[in-house]
PDB file of C-alpha atoms in Angstrom:
ATOM      1  CA  LEU K1038      -7.069 -69.362 -13.890  1.00 87.00           C
ATOM      2  CA  MET K1039      -9.580 -67.145 -12.122  1.00 87.00           C
ATOM      3  CA  ALA K1040      -7.159 -64.239 -12.533  1.00 83.00           C
ATOM      4  CA  VAL K1041      -6.643 -65.015 -16.229  1.00 85.00           C
ATOM      5  CA  CYS K1042     -10.407 -64.845 -16.833  1.00 88.00           C
ATOM      6  CA  TRP K1043     -10.897 -61.737 -14.699  1.00 84.00           C
ATOM      7  CA  SER K1044      -8.047 -59.844 -16.339  1.00 83.00           C
ATOM      8  CA  GLY K1045      -9.964 -59.815 -19.611  1.00 86.00           C
ATOM      9  CA  VAL K1046     -12.832 -57.937 -17.944  1.00 85.00           C
ATOM     10  CA  PHE K1047     -10.926 -54.632 -18.132  1.00 81.00           C
ATOM     11  CA  PRO K1048     -10.406 -54.412 -21.913  1.00 85.00           C
ATOM     12  CA  ALA K1049     -13.749 -56.150 -22.600  1.00 88.00           C
ATOM     13  CA  THR K1050     -15.685 -53.660 -20.458  1.00 87.00           C
ATOM     14  CA  HIS K1051     -13.851 -50.779 -22.111  1.00 84.00           C
ATOM     15  CA  ILE K1052     -14.987 -52.092 -25.514  1.00 88.00           C
ATOM     16  CA  VAL K1053     -18.614 -52.611 -24.409  1.00 89.00           C
ATOM     17  CA  LEU K1054     -18.893 -49.115 -22.902  1.00 87.00           C
ATOM     18  CA  GLN K1055     -18.082 -47.544 -26.267  1.00 86.00           C
ATOM     19  CA  SER K1056     -21.620 -48.391 -27.413  1.00 84.00           C
ATOM     20  CA  MET K1057     -23.610 -49.447 -24.299  1.00 88.00           C
ATOM     21  CA  GLY K1058     -24.694 -47.653 -21.119  1.00 87.00           C
ATOM     22  CA  VAL K1059     -23.106 -48.421 -17.741  1.00 88.00           C
ATOM     23  CA  PHE K1060     -26.182 -49.907 -16.047  1.00 90.00           C
ATOM     24  CA  THR K1061     -27.264 -51.837 -19.132  1.00 90.00           C
ATOM     25  CA  THR K1062     -23.772 -53.347 -19.263  1.00 90.00           C
ATOM     26  CA  VAL K1063     -23.926 -54.439 -15.623  1.00 90.00           C
ATOM     27  CA  PHE K1064     -27.469 -55.831 -15.941  1.00 92.00           C
ATOM     28  CA  LEU K1065     -26.835 -57.897 -19.091  1.00 91.00           C
ATOM     29  CA  ARG K1066     -23.514 -59.206 -17.818  1.00 90.00           C
ATOM     30  CA  PHE K1067     -24.907 -60.563 -14.553  1.00 91.00           C
ATOM     31  CA  TRP K1068     -28.396 -61.503 -15.741  1.00 93.00           C
ATOM     32  CA  TRP K1069     -26.953 -63.793 -18.385  1.00 90.00           C
ATOM     33  CA  ALA K1070     -24.441 -65.163 -15.888  1.00 90.00           C
ATOM     34  CA  ALA K1071     -27.217 -65.837 -13.346  1.00 92.00           C
ATOM     35  CA  VAL K1072     -29.300 -67.762 -15.902  1.00 92.00           C
ATOM     36  CA  ILE K1073     -26.300 -69.920 -16.854  1.00 91.00           C
ATOM     37  CA  LEU K1074     -25.436 -70.614 -13.225  1.00 89.00           C
ATOM     38  CA  LEU K1075     -29.028 -71.463 -12.265  1.00 92.00           C
ATOM     39  CA  ILE K1076     -29.205 -73.989 -15.114  1.00 91.00           C
ATOM     40  CA  LEU K1077     -25.886 -75.471 -14.004  1.00 87.00           C
ATOM     41  CA  LEU K1078     -27.069 -75.544 -10.389  1.00 87.00           C
ATOM     42  CA  ARG K1079     -30.268 -77.373 -11.350  1.00 87.00           C
ATOM     43  CA  PHE K1080     -28.251 -79.894 -13.372  1.00 85.00           C
ATOM     44  CA  ARG K1081     -25.614 -80.513 -10.671  1.00 80.00           C
ATOM     45  CA  GLU K1082     -27.804 -80.634  -7.580  1.00 77.00           C
ATOM     46  CA  SER K1083     -31.059 -81.826  -9.213  1.00 78.00           C
ATOM     47  CA  ARG K1084     -32.896 -78.924  -7.591  1.00 80.00           C
ATOM     48  CA  LEU K1085     -32.608 -75.273  -6.651  1.00 86.00           C
ATOM     49  CA  PRO K1086     -31.693 -75.163  -2.936  1.00 86.00           C
ATOM     50  CA  ARG K1087     -34.205 -73.469  -0.641  1.00 88.00           C
ATOM     51  CA  LEU K1088     -32.789 -70.760   1.595  1.00 90.00           C
ATOM     52  CA  SER K1089     -33.598 -70.026   5.216  1.00 92.00           C
ATOM     53  CA  PRO K1090     -34.615 -66.468   6.147  1.00 93.00           C
ATOM     54  CA  ARG K1091     -31.066 -65.806   7.403  1.00 93.00           C
ATOM     55  CA  GLU K1092     -29.513 -67.173   4.209  1.00 93.00           C
ATOM     56  CA  SER K1093     -31.922 -65.113   2.100  1.00 94.00           C
ATOM     57  CA  MET K1094     -30.837 -61.934   3.909  1.00 94.00           C
ATOM     58  CA  LEU K1095     -27.185 -62.791   3.269  1.00 94.00           C
ATOM     59  CA  VAL K1096     -27.876 -63.390  -0.435  1.00 94.00           C
ATOM     60  CA  VAL K1097     -29.738 -60.086  -0.805  1.00 95.00           C
ATOM     61  CA  GLY K1098     -26.934 -58.230   0.961  1.00 93.00           C
ATOM     62  CA  LEU K1099     -24.272 -59.889  -1.190  1.00 94.00           C
ATOM     63  CA  GLY K1100     -26.224 -59.236  -4.376  1.00 94.00           C
ATOM     64  CA  LEU K1101     -26.582 -55.546  -3.620  1.00 93.00           C
ATOM     65  CA  LEU K1102     -22.959 -55.176  -2.473  1.00 91.00           C
ATOM     66  CA  GLY K1103     -21.082 -57.353  -4.948  1.00 88.00           C
ATOM     67  CA  ILE K1104     -23.184 -56.878  -8.072  1.00 90.00           C
ATOM     68  CA  THR K1105     -25.444 -53.813  -7.899  1.00 92.00           C
ATOM     69  CA  PHE K1106     -23.147 -51.387  -6.056  1.00 91.00           C
ATOM     70  CA  TYR K1107     -19.660 -52.720  -6.710  1.00 89.00           C
ATOM     71  CA  ASN K1108     -20.029 -53.407 -10.407  1.00 86.00           C
ATOM     72  CA  SER K1109     -21.938 -50.196 -11.093  1.00 89.00           C
ATOM     73  CA  LEU K1110     -19.092 -48.236  -9.472  1.00 89.00           C
ATOM     74  CA  PHE K1111     -16.468 -50.401 -11.170  1.00 84.00           C
ATOM     75  CA  THR K1112     -18.010 -50.104 -14.637  1.00 85.00           C
ATOM     76  CA  ALA K1113     -18.549 -46.355 -14.305  1.00 85.00           C
ATOM     77  CA  GLY K1114     -14.964 -45.915 -13.088  1.00 84.00           C
ATOM     78  CA  LEU K1115     -13.587 -48.001 -15.939  1.00 78.00           C
ATOM     79  CA  GLY K1116     -15.408 -45.758 -18.374  1.00 79.00           C
ATOM     80  CA  LEU K1117     -13.380 -42.811 -17.040  1.00 81.00           C
ATOM     81  CA  VAL K1118      -9.982 -44.426 -16.358  1.00 77.00           C
ATOM     82  CA  GLU K1119      -7.669 -46.318 -18.719  1.00 74.00           C
ATOM     83  CA  ALA K1120      -8.124 -50.095 -18.448  1.00 72.00           C
ATOM     84  CA  SER K1121      -4.449 -50.646 -17.619  1.00 67.00           C
ATOM     85  CA  ARG K1122      -4.470 -48.078 -14.770  1.00 69.00           C
ATOM     86  CA  ALA K1123      -7.781 -49.329 -13.385  1.00 72.00           C
ATOM     87  CA  SER K1124      -6.441 -52.880 -13.251  1.00 68.00           C
ATOM     88  CA  LEU K1125      -3.604 -51.764 -10.972  1.00 64.00           C
ATOM     89  CA  ILE K1126      -5.950 -50.178  -8.445  1.00 68.00           C
ATOM     90  CA  VAL K1127      -7.499 -53.611  -7.814  1.00 62.00           C
ATOM     91  CA  PRO K1128      -4.691 -54.890  -5.494  1.00 58.00           C
ATOM     92  CA  ILE K1129      -5.935 -52.625  -2.702  1.00 66.00           C
ATOM     93  CA  ASN K1130      -9.034 -54.873  -2.515  1.00 70.00           C
ATOM     94  CA  PRO K1131      -7.312 -57.956  -1.075  1.00 68.00           C
ATOM     95  CA  ALA K1132      -5.113 -55.824   1.184  1.00 68.00           C
ATOM     96  CA  VAL K1133      -8.123 -54.222   2.839  1.00 73.00           C
ATOM     97  CA  THR K1134      -9.891 -57.604   2.893  1.00 74.00           C
ATOM     98  CA  ALA K1135      -6.914 -59.198   4.700  1.00 73.00           C
ATOM     99  CA  VAL K1136      -6.959 -56.499   7.376  1.00 76.00           C
ATOM    100  CA  PHE K1137     -10.700 -56.802   7.978  1.00 75.00           C
ATOM    101  CA  ALA K1138     -10.503 -60.628   7.937  1.00 75.00           C
ATOM    102  CA  TRP K1139      -7.860 -60.358  10.656  1.00 76.00           C
ATOM    103  CA  LEU K1140      -9.920 -57.888  12.693  1.00 77.00           C
ATOM    104  CA  LEU K1141     -13.380 -59.409  12.247  1.00 75.00           C
ATOM    105  CA  LEU K1142     -12.926 -63.108  11.427  1.00 69.00           C
ATOM    106  CA  GLY K1143      -9.731 -63.826  13.318  1.00 72.00           C
ATOM    107  CA  GLU K1144      -7.793 -64.986  10.237  1.00 71.00           C
ATOM    108  CA  ARG K1145      -4.036 -65.046  10.798  1.00 73.00           C
ATOM    109  CA  LEU K1146      -1.992 -62.130   9.438  1.00 69.00           C
ATOM    110  CA  SER K1147       1.729 -62.891   9.802  1.00 75.00           C
ATOM    111  CA  GLY K1148       4.497 -60.332   9.460  1.00 78.00           C
ATOM    112  CA  VAL K1149       5.470 -61.642   6.011  1.00 77.00           C
ATOM    113  CA  ARG K1150       1.887 -61.534   4.741  1.00 74.00           C
ATOM    114  CA  ALA K1151       1.476 -58.062   6.199  1.00 78.00           C
ATOM    115  CA  ALA K1152       4.606 -56.948   4.312  1.00 82.00           C
ATOM    116  CA  GLY K1153       3.219 -58.425   1.114  1.00 78.00           C
ATOM    117  CA  THR K1154      -0.050 -56.604   1.683  1.00 76.00           C
ATOM    118  CA  VAL K1155       1.798 -53.314   2.155  1.00 81.00           C
ATOM    119  CA  LEU K1156       3.735 -53.833  -1.091  1.00 82.00           C
ATOM    120  CA  SER K1157       0.520 -54.574  -2.985  1.00 74.00           C
ATOM    121  CA  VAL K1158      -1.061 -51.401  -1.669  1.00 74.00           C
ATOM    122  CA  ALA K1159       2.075 -49.418  -2.495  1.00 78.00           C
ATOM    123  CA  GLY K1160       1.996 -50.678  -6.075  1.00 76.00           C
ATOM    124  CA  ALA K1161      -1.664 -49.763  -6.479  1.00 69.00           C
ATOM    125  CA  LEU K1162      -1.183 -46.320  -4.938  1.00 71.00           C
ATOM    126  CA  TRP K1163       1.829 -45.641  -7.154  1.00 76.00           C
ATOM    127  CA  ILE K1164      -0.158 -46.301 -10.303  1.00 69.00           C
ATOM    128  CA  LEU K1165      -3.211 -44.500  -8.927  1.00 65.00           C
ATOM    129  CA  CYS K1166      -1.205 -41.263  -8.654  1.00 68.00           C
ATOM    130  CA  ARG K1167       0.609 -41.920 -11.983  1.00 67.00           C
ATOM    131  CA  GLY K1168       3.959 -42.062 -10.180  1.00 69.00           C
ATOM    132  CA  ASP K1169       3.443 -38.649  -8.566  1.00 69.00           C
ATOM    133  CA  PRO K1170       2.785 -38.961  -4.786  1.00 68.00           C
ATOM    134  CA  SER K1171       1.925 -35.256  -4.604  1.00 68.00           C
ATOM    135  CA  ALA K1172      -1.356 -36.143  -6.310  1.00 61.00           C
ATOM    136  CA  PHE K1173      -2.573 -37.512  -2.975  1.00 58.00           C
ATOM    137  CA  VAL K1174      -1.444 -34.439  -1.065  1.00 59.00           C
ATOM    138  CA  THR K1175      -3.344 -32.146  -3.408  1.00 55.00           C
ATOM    139  CA  LEU K1176      -6.196 -34.675  -3.884  1.00 50.00           C
ATOM    140  CA  GLU K1177      -5.787 -34.543  -7.658  1.00 55.00           C
ATOM    141  CA  LEU K1178      -7.839 -37.654  -8.271  1.00 60.00           C
ATOM    142  CA  GLY K1179     -10.575 -37.800 -10.883  1.00 72.00           C
ATOM    143  CA  THR K1180     -14.125 -39.107 -10.529  1.00 78.00           C
ATOM    144  CA  GLY K1181     -13.157 -42.428 -12.086  1.00 78.00           C
ATOM    145  CA  GLU K1182     -10.374 -42.987  -9.563  1.00 75.00           C
ATOM    146  CA  LEU K1183     -12.707 -42.133  -6.669  1.00 80.00           C
ATOM    147  CA  PHE K1184     -15.292 -44.622  -7.951  1.00 84.00           C
ATOM    148  CA  LEU K1185     -12.624 -47.323  -8.034  1.00 81.00           C
ATOM    149  CA  VAL K1186     -11.440 -46.460  -4.512  1.00 79.00           C
ATOM    150  CA  LEU K1187     -15.022 -46.854  -3.235  1.00 84.00           C
ATOM    151  CA  CYS K1188     -15.060 -50.276  -4.887  1.00 83.00           C
ATOM    152  CA  ILE K1189     -12.294 -51.382  -2.517  1.00 80.00           C
ATOM    153  CA  PHE K1190     -14.445 -51.202   0.602  1.00 83.00           C
ATOM    154  CA  VAL K1191     -17.546 -52.634  -1.079  1.00 86.00           C
ATOM    155  CA  TRP K1192     -15.554 -55.653  -2.310  1.00 82.00           C
ATOM    156  CA  SER K1193     -14.057 -56.271   1.126  1.00 81.00           C
ATOM    157  CA  ALA K1194     -17.520 -56.388   2.675  1.00 84.00           C
ATOM    158  CA  TYR K1195     -18.685 -58.677  -0.145  1.00 86.00           C
ATOM    159  CA  THR K1196     -15.824 -61.127   0.454  1.00 82.00           C
ATOM    160  CA  LEU K1197     -16.197 -61.232   4.244  1.00 83.00           C
ATOM    161  CA  ILE K1198     -19.988 -61.647   4.213  1.00 86.00           C
ATOM    162  CA  GLY K1199     -19.539 -64.294   1.514  1.00 85.00           C
ATOM    163  CA  ARG K1200     -17.259 -66.251   3.852  1.00 82.00           C
ATOM    164  CA  VAL K1201     -20.073 -66.330   6.414  1.00 86.00           C
ATOM    165  CA  ALA K1202     -22.677 -67.368   3.824  1.00 89.00           C
ATOM    166  CA  LEU K1203     -20.477 -70.204   2.517  1.00 84.00           C
ATOM    167  CA  ALA K1204     -20.798 -71.966   5.867  1.00 86.00           C
ATOM    168  CA  SER K1205     -24.264 -73.169   4.832  1.00 89.00           C
ATOM    169  CA  ILE K1206     -24.606 -72.446   1.078  1.00 88.00           C
ATOM    170  CA  SER K1207     -22.570 -74.084  -1.685  1.00 86.00           C
ATOM    171  CA  PRO K1208     -20.325 -71.808  -3.789  1.00 84.00           C
ATOM    172  CA  LEU K1209     -22.381 -72.547  -6.924  1.00 85.00           C
ATOM    173  CA  ALA K1210     -25.749 -71.840  -5.292  1.00 90.00           C
ATOM    174  CA  LEU K1211     -24.474 -68.707  -3.559  1.00 90.00           C
ATOM    175  CA  THR K1212     -22.938 -67.302  -6.753  1.00 87.00           C
ATOM    176  CA  ALA K1213     -26.074 -67.999  -8.810  1.00 91.00           C
ATOM    177  CA  TYR K1214     -28.487 -66.444  -6.314  1.00 94.00           C
ATOM    178  CA  VAL K1215     -26.247 -63.438  -5.636  1.00 93.00           C
ATOM    179  CA  MET K1216     -25.952 -62.633  -9.349  1.00 92.00           C
ATOM    180  CA  LEU K1217     -29.711 -62.983  -9.854  1.00 94.00           C
ATOM    181  CA  VAL K1218     -30.488 -60.592  -6.996  1.00 94.00           C
ATOM    182  CA  GLY K1219     -27.731 -58.183  -7.992  1.00 94.00           C
ATOM    183  CA  SER K1220     -28.785 -58.003 -11.634  1.00 94.00           C
ATOM    184  CA  LEU K1221     -32.383 -57.270 -10.633  1.00 94.00           C
ATOM    185  CA  GLY K1222     -31.085 -54.509  -8.374  1.00 93.00           C
ATOM    186  CA  VAL K1223     -29.513 -52.705 -11.334  1.00 92.00           C
ATOM    187  CA  LEU K1224     -32.473 -53.266 -13.691  1.00 92.00           C
ATOM    188  CA  PRO K1225     -34.368 -50.002 -12.865  1.00 92.00           C
ATOM    189  CA  PRO K1226     -31.498 -47.645 -13.802  1.00 90.00           C
ATOM    190  CA  ALA K1227     -30.717 -49.846 -16.822  1.00 90.00           C
ATOM    191  CA  MET K1228     -34.276 -49.312 -18.096  1.00 89.00           C
ATOM    192  CA  LEU K1229     -33.733 -45.545 -17.907  1.00 87.00           C
ATOM    193  CA  GLU K1230     -30.867 -45.787 -20.402  1.00 83.00           C
ATOM    194  CA  GLY K1231     -33.437 -46.178 -23.179  1.00 70.00           C
ATOM    195  CA  ASP K1232     -32.099 -47.372 -26.520  1.00 70.00           C
ATOM    196  CA  SER K1233     -28.670 -48.328 -25.182  1.00 69.00           C
ATOM    197  CA  ILE K1234     -28.927 -51.889 -26.543  1.00 78.00           C
ATOM    198  CA  ALA K1235     -29.898 -50.702 -30.034  1.00 74.00           C
ATOM    199  CA  ARG K1236     -26.561 -48.872 -30.391  1.00 79.00           C
ATOM    200  CA  VAL K1237     -24.323 -51.833 -29.512  1.00 82.00           C
ATOM    201  CA  THR K1238     -21.829 -52.866 -32.193  1.00 85.00           C
ATOM    202  CA  ALA K1239     -20.919 -56.435 -33.162  1.00 88.00           C
ATOM    203  CA  GLN K1240     -17.602 -56.012 -31.346  1.00 88.00           C
ATOM    204  CA  GLY K1241     -19.527 -54.869 -28.289  1.00 88.00           C
ATOM    205  CA  TRP K1242     -21.703 -58.005 -28.284  1.00 91.00           C
ATOM    206  CA  ILE K1243     -18.635 -60.251 -28.584  1.00 92.00           C
ATOM    207  CA  ALA K1244     -17.053 -58.453 -25.626  1.00 91.00           C
ATOM    208  CA  MET K1245     -20.327 -58.782 -23.686  1.00 91.00           C
ATOM    209  CA  GLY K1246     -20.346 -62.523 -24.387  1.00 92.00           C
ATOM    210  CA  TYR K1247     -16.877 -62.740 -22.878  1.00 92.00           C
ATOM    211  CA  LEU K1248     -17.984 -60.704 -19.843  1.00 91.00           C
ATOM    212  CA  GLY K1249     -20.935 -62.994 -19.192  1.00 89.00           C
ATOM    213  CA  VAL K1250     -19.153 -66.358 -19.359  1.00 90.00           C
ATOM    214  CA  PHE K1251     -15.383 -65.953 -18.962  1.00 91.00           C
ATOM    215  CA  GLY K1252     -15.485 -62.658 -17.068  1.00 89.00           C
ATOM    216  CA  THR K1253     -18.286 -63.578 -14.672  1.00 86.00           C
ATOM    217  CA  VAL K1254     -19.613 -67.157 -14.422  1.00 87.00           C
ATOM    218  CA  ILE K1255     -16.266 -68.960 -14.298  1.00 88.00           C
ATOM    219  CA  PRO K1256     -14.128 -66.582 -12.177  1.00 87.00           C
ATOM    220  CA  PHE K1257     -16.841 -65.696  -9.637  1.00 78.00           C
ATOM    221  CA  LEU K1258     -17.540 -69.377  -9.038  1.00 79.00           C
ATOM    222  CA  TRP K1259     -13.826 -70.183  -8.717  1.00 85.00           C
ATOM    223  CA  TYR K1260     -13.336 -67.172  -6.410  1.00 79.00           C
ATOM    224  CA  TYR K1261     -15.843 -68.475  -3.873  1.00 74.00           C
ATOM    225  CA  GLU K1262     -14.327 -71.965  -4.179  1.00 80.00           C
ATOM    226  CA  GLY K1263     -11.013 -70.341  -3.259  1.00 83.00           C
ATOM    227  CA  VAL K1264     -12.493 -68.383  -0.348  1.00 78.00           C
ATOM    228  CA  LYS K1265     -13.999 -71.600   1.037  1.00 79.00           C
ATOM    229  CA  ALA K1266     -10.745 -73.560   0.675  1.00 83.00           C
ATOM    230  CA  LEU K1267      -8.115 -70.945   1.569  1.00 81.00           C
ATOM    231  CA  GLY K1268      -9.918 -68.320   3.646  1.00 79.00           C
ATOM    232  CA  ALA K1269     -11.006 -64.821   2.662  1.00 71.00           C
ATOM    233  CA  ALA K1270      -7.644 -63.096   3.099  1.00 69.00           C
ATOM    234  CA  ARG K1271      -5.446 -65.554   1.203  1.00 73.00           C
ATOM    235  CA  ALA K1272      -7.948 -66.194  -1.600  1.00 77.00           C
ATOM    236  CA  ALA K1273      -8.363 -62.463  -2.160  1.00 69.00           C
ATOM    237  CA  GLN K1274      -4.604 -62.067  -2.683  1.00 68.00           C
ATOM    238  CA  PHE K1275      -4.808 -64.068  -5.927  1.00 76.00           C
ATOM    239  CA  ILE K1276      -6.646 -61.106  -7.439  1.00 70.00           C
ATOM    240  CA  ASN K1277      -3.205 -59.488  -7.550  1.00 68.00           C
ATOM    241  CA  LEU K1278      -2.410 -61.665 -10.571  1.00 74.00           C
ATOM    242  CA  VAL K1279      -5.022 -59.715 -12.516  1.00 75.00           C
ATOM    243  CA  PRO K1280      -3.110 -56.398 -12.974  1.00 72.00           C
ATOM    244  CA  PRO K1281      -0.069 -57.581 -14.972  1.00 73.00           C
ATOM    245  CA  LEU K1282      -2.307 -59.756 -17.149  1.00 77.00           C
ATOM    246  CA  ALA K1283      -4.817 -56.944 -17.676  1.00 77.00           C
ATOM    247  CA  VAL K1284      -2.063 -54.448 -18.501  1.00 76.00           C
ATOM    248  CA  ALA K1285      -0.682 -56.789 -21.160  1.00 78.00           C
ATOM    249  CA  GLU K1286      -4.140 -57.321 -22.653  1.00 77.00           C
ATOM    250  CA  SER K1287      -4.925 -53.585 -22.588  1.00 76.00           C
ATOM    251  CA  VAL K1288      -1.670 -52.823 -24.409  1.00 78.00           C
ATOM    252  CA  VAL K1289      -2.302 -55.472 -27.073  1.00 79.00           C
ATOM    253  CA  LEU K1290      -6.065 -55.011 -27.556  1.00 76.00           C
ATOM    254  CA  LEU K1291      -6.554 -51.296 -26.821  1.00 75.00           C
ATOM    255  CA  GLY K1292      -3.138 -49.887 -27.672  1.00 78.00           C
ATOM    256  CA  GLU K1293      -2.681 -48.285 -24.248  1.00 72.00           C
ATOM    257  CA  PRO K1294       0.897 -47.161 -23.398  1.00 75.00           C
ATOM    258  CA  VAL K1295       3.196 -48.851 -20.891  1.00 73.00           C
ATOM    259  CA  THR K1296       4.555 -46.130 -18.592  1.00 77.00           C
ATOM    260  CA  PRO K1297       7.331 -46.348 -15.967  1.00 81.00           C
ATOM    261  CA  ALA K1298       4.680 -45.944 -13.241  1.00 75.00           C
ATOM    262  CA  LEU K1299       2.823 -48.990 -14.572  1.00 74.00           C
ATOM    263  CA  LEU K1300       5.992 -51.091 -14.562  1.00 80.00           C
ATOM    264  CA  VAL K1301       6.879 -50.077 -10.989  1.00 82.00           C
ATOM    265  CA  GLY K1302       3.340 -50.856  -9.856  1.00 77.00           C
ATOM    266  CA  ILE K1303       3.423 -54.295 -11.491  1.00 76.00           C
ATOM    267  CA  CYS K1304       6.721 -55.169  -9.795  1.00 83.00           C
ATOM    268  CA  LEU K1305       5.446 -54.171  -6.349  1.00 82.00           C
ATOM    269  CA  VAL K1306       2.211 -56.124  -6.843  1.00 74.00           C
ATOM    270  CA  VAL K1307       3.951 -59.307  -8.000  1.00 75.00           C
ATOM    271  CA  VAL K1308       6.404 -59.250  -5.054  1.00 82.00           C
ATOM    272  CA  GLY K1309       3.528 -58.590  -2.657  1.00 77.00           C
ATOM    273  CA  LEU K1310       1.571 -61.519  -4.079  1.00 69.00           C
ATOM    274  CA  TYR K1311       4.553 -63.827  -3.605  1.00 72.00           C
ATOM    275  CA  LEU K1312       5.011 -62.807   0.026  1.00 77.00           C
ATOM    276  CA  THR K1313       1.353 -63.225   0.929  1.00 67.00           C
ATOM    277  CA  ASN K1314       1.080 -66.690  -0.633  1.00 62.00           C
ATOM    278  CA  ARG K1315       4.498 -68.306  -0.241  1.00 63.00           C
ATOM    279  CA  PRO K1316       4.508 -71.683   1.530  1.00 55.00           C
ATOM    280  CA  ARG K1317       4.897 -71.447   5.307  1.00 54.00           C
TER     281      ARG K1317
END
């Protein structure tokens, strides 16, 4: 269900960016989400939890990594790359996360899961180079693709630090505080975009509403619930469900073409997801 919600972020963001600036998009998306989550947190726990100095440092770091930096790069990259192609670069995130979780947190990485990780990466790389491996040899990657590649390492750090923070902070509290800090981090550049909000169309506001609730509040909260229950590496692999769903939505909503490279990438990702999460 997290993947179903997150898959809609790709076409929705593409729609919003047609009439709204990148930083304004990121700020509104996560500011609204933070307000909703803080209200929910106050209702559920009867108070807003107080953080220790160590917990506060973790929240600030996560806010800057996962919201300010990651989503600014992600949104800017999505403005330059087709939504369907961008969605198939995402599977590299959990692959890199699994490797770092194995190296830094001691999470188990079996041979089968490693094979699944490799297949996921292969699928993402295949779509990244549009089915032409020589693109990597000649470094024929655009700015949008490079932004999305940088997102991979930022998201891995976000997931691993989040696993540490969840030892003492509830998923709901952590998500709410992280989004509040992260949205404030992107506020200064958003203010420099001037009259960005005045140009937004009705379709853009509807898409922004989706981004705030179904593309942010619900899936981010469920993602941390998954990290706490399954571990960083295994929970991150469920993000691999996003690409095929996002491709289908991009084709239906945005009219983007389905190419052979996309189909090959989807197949590799789905097989990789099965291998990394099959019962042991």
